[in-house]
Coordinates of C-alpha atoms and ligand atoms in Angstrom, one line a residue:
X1159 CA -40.7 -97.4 -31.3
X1160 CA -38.2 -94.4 -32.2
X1161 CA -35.7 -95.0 -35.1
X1162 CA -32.0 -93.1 -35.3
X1163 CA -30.2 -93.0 -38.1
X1164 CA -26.6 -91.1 -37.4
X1165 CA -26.7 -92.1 -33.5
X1166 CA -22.9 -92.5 -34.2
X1167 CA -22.3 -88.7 -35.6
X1168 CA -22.0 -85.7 -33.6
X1169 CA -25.7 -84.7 -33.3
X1170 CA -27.0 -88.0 -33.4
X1171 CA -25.1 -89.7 -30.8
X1172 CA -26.2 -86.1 -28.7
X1173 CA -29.9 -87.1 -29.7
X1174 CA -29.4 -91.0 -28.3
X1175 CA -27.8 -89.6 -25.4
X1176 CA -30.6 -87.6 -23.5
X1177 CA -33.5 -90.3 -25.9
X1178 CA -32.5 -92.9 -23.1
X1179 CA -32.8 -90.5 -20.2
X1180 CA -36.5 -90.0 -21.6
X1181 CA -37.7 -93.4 -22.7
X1182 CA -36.6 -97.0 -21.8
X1183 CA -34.2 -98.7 -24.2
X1184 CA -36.3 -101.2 -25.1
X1185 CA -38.3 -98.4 -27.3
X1186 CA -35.6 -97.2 -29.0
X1187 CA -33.7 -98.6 -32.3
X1188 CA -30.6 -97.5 -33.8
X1189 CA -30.3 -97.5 -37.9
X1190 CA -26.7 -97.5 -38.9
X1191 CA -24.1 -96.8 -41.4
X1192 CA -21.4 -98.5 -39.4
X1193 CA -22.8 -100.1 -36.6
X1194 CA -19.0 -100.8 -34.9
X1195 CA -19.2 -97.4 -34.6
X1196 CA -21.4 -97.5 -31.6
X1197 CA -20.3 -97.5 -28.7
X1198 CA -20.3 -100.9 -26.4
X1199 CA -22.0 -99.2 -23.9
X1200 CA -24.6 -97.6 -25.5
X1201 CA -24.9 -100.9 -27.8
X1202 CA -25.7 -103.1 -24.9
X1203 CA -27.8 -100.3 -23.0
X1204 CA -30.9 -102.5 -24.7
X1205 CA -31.4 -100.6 -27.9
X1206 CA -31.8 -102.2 -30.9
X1207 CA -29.1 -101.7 -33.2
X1208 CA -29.6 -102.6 -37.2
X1209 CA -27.6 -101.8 -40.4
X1210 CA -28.9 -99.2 -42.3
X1211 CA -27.2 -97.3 -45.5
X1212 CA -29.1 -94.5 -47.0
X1213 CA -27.7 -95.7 -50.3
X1214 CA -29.1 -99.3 -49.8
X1215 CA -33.4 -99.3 -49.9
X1216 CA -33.7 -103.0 -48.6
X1217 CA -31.6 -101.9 -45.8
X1218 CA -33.3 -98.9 -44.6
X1219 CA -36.6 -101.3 -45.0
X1220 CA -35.4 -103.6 -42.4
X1221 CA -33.8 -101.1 -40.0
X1222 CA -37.1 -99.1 -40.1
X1223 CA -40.0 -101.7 -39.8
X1224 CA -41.4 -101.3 -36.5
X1225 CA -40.9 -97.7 -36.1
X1226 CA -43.5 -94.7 -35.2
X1227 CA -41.3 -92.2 -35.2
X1228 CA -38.2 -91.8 -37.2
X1229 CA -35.0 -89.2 -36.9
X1230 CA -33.6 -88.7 -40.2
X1231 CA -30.2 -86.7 -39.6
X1232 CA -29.1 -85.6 -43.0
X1233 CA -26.5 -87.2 -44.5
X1234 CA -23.3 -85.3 -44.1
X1235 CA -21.9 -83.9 -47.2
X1236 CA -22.4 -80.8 -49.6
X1237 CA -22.8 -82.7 -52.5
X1238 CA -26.8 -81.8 -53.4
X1239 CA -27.8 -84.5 -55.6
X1240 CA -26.3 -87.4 -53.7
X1241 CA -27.6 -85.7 -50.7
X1242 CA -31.3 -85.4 -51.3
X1243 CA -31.2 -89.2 -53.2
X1244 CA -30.3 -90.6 -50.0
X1245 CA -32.7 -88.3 -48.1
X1246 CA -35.3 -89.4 -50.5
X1247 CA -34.4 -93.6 -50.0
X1248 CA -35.3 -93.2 -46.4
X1249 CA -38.2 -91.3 -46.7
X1250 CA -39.8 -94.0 -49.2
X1251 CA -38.5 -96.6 -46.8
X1252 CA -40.2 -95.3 -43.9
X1253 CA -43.6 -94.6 -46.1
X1254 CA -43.4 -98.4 -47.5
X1255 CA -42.8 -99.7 -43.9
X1256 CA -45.5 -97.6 -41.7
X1257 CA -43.3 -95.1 -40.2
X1258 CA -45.9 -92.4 -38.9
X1259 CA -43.9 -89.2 -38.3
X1260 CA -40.7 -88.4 -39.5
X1261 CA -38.1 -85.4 -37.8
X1262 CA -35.5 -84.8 -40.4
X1263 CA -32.6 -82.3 -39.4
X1264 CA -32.5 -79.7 -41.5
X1265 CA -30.3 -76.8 -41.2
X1266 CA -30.9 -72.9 -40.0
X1267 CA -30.1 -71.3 -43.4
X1268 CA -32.7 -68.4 -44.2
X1269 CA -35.8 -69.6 -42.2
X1270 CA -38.8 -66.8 -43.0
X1271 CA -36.5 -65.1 -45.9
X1272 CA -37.5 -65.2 -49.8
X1273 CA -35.9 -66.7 -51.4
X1274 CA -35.2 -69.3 -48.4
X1275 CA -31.1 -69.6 -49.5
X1276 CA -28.7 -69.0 -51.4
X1277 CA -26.4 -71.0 -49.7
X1278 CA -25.1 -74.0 -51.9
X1279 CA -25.0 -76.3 -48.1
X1280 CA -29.3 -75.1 -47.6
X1281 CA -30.2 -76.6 -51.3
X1282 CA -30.3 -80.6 -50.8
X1283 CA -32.3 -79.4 -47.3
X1284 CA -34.8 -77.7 -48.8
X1285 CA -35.2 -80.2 -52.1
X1286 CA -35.7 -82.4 -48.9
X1287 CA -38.2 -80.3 -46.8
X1288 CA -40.4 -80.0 -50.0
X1289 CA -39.9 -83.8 -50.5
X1290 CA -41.2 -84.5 -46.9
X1291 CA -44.3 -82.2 -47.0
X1292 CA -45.3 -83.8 -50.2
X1293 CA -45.0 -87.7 -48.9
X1294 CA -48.4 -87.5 -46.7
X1295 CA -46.0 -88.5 -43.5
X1296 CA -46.5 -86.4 -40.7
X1297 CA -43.0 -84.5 -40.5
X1298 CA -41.3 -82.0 -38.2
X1299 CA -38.9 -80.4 -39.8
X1300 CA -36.2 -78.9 -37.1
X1301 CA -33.3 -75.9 -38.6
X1302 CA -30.7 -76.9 -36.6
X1303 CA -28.7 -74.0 -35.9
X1304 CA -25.4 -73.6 -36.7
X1305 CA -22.8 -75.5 -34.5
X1306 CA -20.6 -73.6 -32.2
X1307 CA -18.5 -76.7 -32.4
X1308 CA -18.3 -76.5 -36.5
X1309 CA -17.1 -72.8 -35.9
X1310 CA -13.5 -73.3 -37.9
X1311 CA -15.1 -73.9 -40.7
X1312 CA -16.5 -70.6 -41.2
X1313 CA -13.7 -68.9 -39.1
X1314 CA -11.5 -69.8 -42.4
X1315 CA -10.5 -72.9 -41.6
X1316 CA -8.5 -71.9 -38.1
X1317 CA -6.3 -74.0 -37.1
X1318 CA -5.9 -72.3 -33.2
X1319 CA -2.2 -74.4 -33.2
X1320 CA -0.6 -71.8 -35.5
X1321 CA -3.2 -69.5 -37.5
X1322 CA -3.5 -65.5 -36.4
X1323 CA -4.8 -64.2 -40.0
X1324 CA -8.2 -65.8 -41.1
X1325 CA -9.5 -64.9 -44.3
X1326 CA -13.2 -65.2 -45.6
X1327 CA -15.3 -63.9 -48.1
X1328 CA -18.2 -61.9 -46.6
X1329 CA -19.4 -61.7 -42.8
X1330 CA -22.4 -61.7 -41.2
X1331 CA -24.4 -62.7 -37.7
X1332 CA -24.6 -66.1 -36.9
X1333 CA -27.3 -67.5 -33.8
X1334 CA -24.6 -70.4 -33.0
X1335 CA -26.2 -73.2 -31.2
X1336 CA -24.1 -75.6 -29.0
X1337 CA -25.0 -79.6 -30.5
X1338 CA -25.4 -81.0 -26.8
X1339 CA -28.1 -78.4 -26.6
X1340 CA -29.6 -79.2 -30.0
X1341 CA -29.4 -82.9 -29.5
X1342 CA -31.4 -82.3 -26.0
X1343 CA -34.2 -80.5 -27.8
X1344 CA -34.4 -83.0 -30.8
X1345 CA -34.8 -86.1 -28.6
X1346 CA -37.3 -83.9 -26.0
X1347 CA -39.9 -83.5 -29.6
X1348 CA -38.7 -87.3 -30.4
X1349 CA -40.1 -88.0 -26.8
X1350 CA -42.9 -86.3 -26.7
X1351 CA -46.8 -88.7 -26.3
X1352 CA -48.5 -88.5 -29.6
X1353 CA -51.5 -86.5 -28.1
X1354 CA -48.8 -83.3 -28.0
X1355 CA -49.4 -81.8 -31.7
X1356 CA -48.1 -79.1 -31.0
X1357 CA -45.2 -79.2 -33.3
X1358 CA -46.8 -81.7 -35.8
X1359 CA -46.5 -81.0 -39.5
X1360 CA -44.0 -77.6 -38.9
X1361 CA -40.7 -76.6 -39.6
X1362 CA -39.3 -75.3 -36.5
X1363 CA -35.6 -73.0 -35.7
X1364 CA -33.6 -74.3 -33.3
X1365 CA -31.4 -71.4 -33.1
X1366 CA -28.8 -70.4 -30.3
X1367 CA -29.6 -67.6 -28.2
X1368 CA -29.4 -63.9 -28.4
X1369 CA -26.3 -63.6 -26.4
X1370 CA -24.6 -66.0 -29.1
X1371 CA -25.5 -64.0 -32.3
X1372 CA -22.2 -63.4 -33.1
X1373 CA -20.9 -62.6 -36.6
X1374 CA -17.5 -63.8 -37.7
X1375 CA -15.6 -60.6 -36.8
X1376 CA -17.4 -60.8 -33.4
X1377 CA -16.0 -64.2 -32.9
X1378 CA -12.1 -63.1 -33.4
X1379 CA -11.4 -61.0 -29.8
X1380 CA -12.9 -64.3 -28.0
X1381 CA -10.6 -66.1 -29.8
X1382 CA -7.6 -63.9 -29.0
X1383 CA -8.7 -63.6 -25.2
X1384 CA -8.7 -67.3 -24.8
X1385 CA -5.5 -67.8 -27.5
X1386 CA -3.5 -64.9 -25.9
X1387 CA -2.9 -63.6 -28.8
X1388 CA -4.4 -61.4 -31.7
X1389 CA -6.4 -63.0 -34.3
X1390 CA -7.8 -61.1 -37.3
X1391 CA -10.3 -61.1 -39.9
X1392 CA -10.2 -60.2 -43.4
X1393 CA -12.4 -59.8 -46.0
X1394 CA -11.5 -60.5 -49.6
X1395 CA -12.9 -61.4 -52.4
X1396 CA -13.9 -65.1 -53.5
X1397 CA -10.8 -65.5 -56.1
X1398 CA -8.6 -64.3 -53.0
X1399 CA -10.8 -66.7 -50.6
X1400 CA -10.6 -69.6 -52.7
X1401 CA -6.7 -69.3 -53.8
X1402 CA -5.6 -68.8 -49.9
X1403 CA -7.7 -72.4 -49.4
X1404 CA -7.0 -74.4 -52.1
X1405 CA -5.4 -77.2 -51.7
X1406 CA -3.6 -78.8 -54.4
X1407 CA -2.9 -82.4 -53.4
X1408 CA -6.2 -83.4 -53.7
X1409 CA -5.9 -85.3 -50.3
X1410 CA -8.7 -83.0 -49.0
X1411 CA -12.2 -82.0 -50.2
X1412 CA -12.6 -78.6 -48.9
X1413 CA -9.2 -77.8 -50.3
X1414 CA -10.6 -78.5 -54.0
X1415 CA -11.6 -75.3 -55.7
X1416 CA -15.2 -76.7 -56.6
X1417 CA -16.0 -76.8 -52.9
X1418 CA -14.7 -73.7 -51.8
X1419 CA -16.9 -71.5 -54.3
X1420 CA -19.8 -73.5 -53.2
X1421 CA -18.6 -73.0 -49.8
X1422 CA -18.4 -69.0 -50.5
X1423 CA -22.2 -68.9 -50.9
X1424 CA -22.6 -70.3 -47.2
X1425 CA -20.4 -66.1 -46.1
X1426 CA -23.2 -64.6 -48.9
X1427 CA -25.6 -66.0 -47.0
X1428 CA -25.3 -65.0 -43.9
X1429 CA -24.3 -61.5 -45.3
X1430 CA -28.2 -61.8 -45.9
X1431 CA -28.3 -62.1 -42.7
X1432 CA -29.8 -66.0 -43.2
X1433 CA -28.1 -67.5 -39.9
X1434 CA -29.2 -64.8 -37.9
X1435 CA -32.7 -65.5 -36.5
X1436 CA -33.0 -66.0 -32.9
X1437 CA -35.9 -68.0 -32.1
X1438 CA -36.9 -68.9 -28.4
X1439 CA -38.2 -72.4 -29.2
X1440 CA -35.2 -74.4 -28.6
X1441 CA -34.4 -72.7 -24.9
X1442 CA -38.7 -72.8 -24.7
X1443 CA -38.4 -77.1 -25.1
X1444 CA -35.1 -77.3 -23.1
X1445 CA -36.6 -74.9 -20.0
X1446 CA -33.3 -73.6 -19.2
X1447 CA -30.4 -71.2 -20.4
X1448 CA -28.8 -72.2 -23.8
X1449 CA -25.0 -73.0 -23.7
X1450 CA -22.8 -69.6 -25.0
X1451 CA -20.1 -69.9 -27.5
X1452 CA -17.7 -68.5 -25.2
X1453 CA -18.5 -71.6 -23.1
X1454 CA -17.9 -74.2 -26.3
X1455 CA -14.9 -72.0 -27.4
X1456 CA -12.8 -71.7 -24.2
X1457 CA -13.7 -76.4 -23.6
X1458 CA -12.6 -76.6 -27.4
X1459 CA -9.7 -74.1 -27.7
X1460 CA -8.4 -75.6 -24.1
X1461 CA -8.7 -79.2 -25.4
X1462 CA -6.9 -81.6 -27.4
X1463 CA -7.6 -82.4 -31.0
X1464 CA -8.9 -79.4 -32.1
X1465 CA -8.2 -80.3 -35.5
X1466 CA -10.6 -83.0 -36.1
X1467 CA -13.7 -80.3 -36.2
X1468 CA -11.8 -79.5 -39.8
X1469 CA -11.6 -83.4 -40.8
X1470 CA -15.1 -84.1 -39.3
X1471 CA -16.9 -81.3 -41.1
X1472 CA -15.0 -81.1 -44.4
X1473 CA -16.9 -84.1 -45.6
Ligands
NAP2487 N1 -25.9 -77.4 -38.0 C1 -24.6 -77.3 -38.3 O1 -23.9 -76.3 -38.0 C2 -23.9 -78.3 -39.1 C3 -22.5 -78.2 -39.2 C4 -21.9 -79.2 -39.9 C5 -22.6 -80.2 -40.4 N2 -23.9 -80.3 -40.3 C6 -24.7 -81.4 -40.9 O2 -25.7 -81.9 -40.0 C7 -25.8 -83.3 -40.1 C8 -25.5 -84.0 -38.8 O3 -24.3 -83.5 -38.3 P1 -23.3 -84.3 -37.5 O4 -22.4 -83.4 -36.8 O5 -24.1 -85.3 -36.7 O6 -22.6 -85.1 -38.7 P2 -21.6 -86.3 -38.5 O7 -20.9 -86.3 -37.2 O8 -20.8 -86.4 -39.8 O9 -22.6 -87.6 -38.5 C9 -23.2 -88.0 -39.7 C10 -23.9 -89.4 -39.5 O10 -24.4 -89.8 -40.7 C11 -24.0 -91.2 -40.9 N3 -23.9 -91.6 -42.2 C12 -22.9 -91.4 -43.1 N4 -23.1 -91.9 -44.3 C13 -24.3 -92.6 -44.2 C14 -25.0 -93.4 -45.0 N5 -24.6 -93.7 -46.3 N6 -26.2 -94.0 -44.6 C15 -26.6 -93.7 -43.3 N7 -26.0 -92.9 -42.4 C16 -24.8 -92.4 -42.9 C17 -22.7 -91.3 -40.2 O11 -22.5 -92.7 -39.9 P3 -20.9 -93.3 -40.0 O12 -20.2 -92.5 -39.0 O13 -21.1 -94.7 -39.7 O14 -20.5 -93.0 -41.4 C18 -23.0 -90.5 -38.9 O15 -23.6 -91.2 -37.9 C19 -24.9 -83.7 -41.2 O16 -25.6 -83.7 -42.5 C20 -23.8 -82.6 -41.2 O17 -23.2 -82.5 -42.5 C21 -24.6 -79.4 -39.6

């Protein structure tokens, strides 16, 4: 039996997707926040579908009993404490209940560098990796690269209805990775017969390709060319970052000055040159091309409701 949690988020529900191509239903068993958010189709595919709260133990008991193999997709939010407290409820759960292997989804913030990150975002994930390692579960530990489809929120917030100027506070490459792609390659490892060891007890990079390592300035004259029109970056500093962002009504989190100088420390970071590794494994388990960000650009910036990557990542 394989255990999702997040099956209704963006990678999750990518993970699920291509899991029932690879197993039968029957072997797979969904562990929800909200499980109305499935859904009805996949819900009656023959999955299981439980409850399941990182915040609530006795939940994450329940949803997890019977499981061999559990996907723990990090809870989304930058808040580090709360973060790795959840992390850490499921990862007792699925020790007190028998789980065998855990894959948790970490993110692709400074693999091979020391110190691993300074990016605020990397900290709960690494507070996590250590956490894993230590429980005596076998782990996998995937970086998920960084989303092509989460590219406005380092691209300064664009809104692409109205924006030309975007404003951030360092630059630097980024290996973007499309989430279809990532989803594919996290439910191929889910899938694969416990005699393949091969990624056992590793942290892996599941970055984007080479043709995607694109810094932020690269990303503006695709931008334009599908826009029509110019787009430009600036650098400023992080008082100039933070007082172009801030938002004062309070009515959303990354407009609040706390989250935007943590935020800043995700631009340091890849001045580093932290979200810049290109690693073959992901293309290696998917055996064909990786999807390019022109590709995700040009389907997003041609598509309704662009807005919602802001609301859905701002969290
Ligand atoms: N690699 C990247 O570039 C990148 C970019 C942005 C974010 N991330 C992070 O990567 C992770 C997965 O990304 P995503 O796009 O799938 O995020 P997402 O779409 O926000 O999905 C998050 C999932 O977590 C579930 N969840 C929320 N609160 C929970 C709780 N208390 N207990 C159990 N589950 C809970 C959500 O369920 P409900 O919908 O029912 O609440 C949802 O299924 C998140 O941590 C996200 O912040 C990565």
């Amino acid at each position: 039996m394989i255990v999702l949690t997040g099956a209704t988020g963006g990678l999750g529900s990518q993970v699920l997707r291509y899991l029932l191509i690879l197993v039968p239903p029957t072997d797979i068993t969904v562990s929800l926040h909200n499980p109305a958010g499935l859904s009805p189709s996949i819900a009656s595919s023959g999955i299981t579908v439980k409850q399941g709260d990182y915040a609530d133990p006795a939940s994450l008991d329940s949803a997890f009993t019977g499981a061999d193999k559990l996907l723990l997709i990090s809870y989304p939010s930058i808040a580090h404490e709360l973060r790795v407290r959840h992390h850490v409820n499921a990862i007792d759960a699925a020790r007190r209940v028998g789980v065998k292997h855990i894959y948790y989804t970490s993110l692709a913030f400074g693999y091979g560098t020391t110190p691993e990150s300074c990016a605020e975002v990397m900290q709960a994930h690494l507070d996590t990796e250590k956490y894993l390692k230590e429980s005596g579960l076998k782990y996998t530990i995937i970086r998920e690269g960084i989303y092509n489809e989460s590219y406005p929120l380092y691209f300064g917030f664009f809104d692409p209805s109205k924006d030309t100027e975007v404003y951030i506070p360092n630059d630097g490459p980024i290996a973007w990775a499309a989430r279809p792609d990532l989803g594919e390659g996290t439910a191929k490892l889910l899938a694969l017969p416990p005699s393949d060891t091969r990624y056992d007890n590793t942290t892996l990079l599941f970055s984007g390709p080479q043709a995607n390592l694109l810094s932020l300035h690269q990303l503006a004259p695709l931008i334009s060319r599908i826009l029509g029109r110019p787009v430009n970056v600036h650098i400023v500093s992080e008082d100039e970052y933070v007082r172009r962002h801030k938002d004062e009504s309070g009515s959303n989190v990354r407009g609040t000055e706390d989250f935007l100088r943590k935020w800043a420390t995700t631009f340091e970071a890849m001045k580093r040159g932290e979200t810049g590794i290109v690693d073959p494994t992901l293309q290696e388990v998917l055996g064909r091309p990786l999807k390019t960000m022109e590709e995700s650009l040009r389907e997003m910036l041609t598509a309704q409701g662009e807005g919602e990557a802001i609301k859905q990542y701002a969290k």
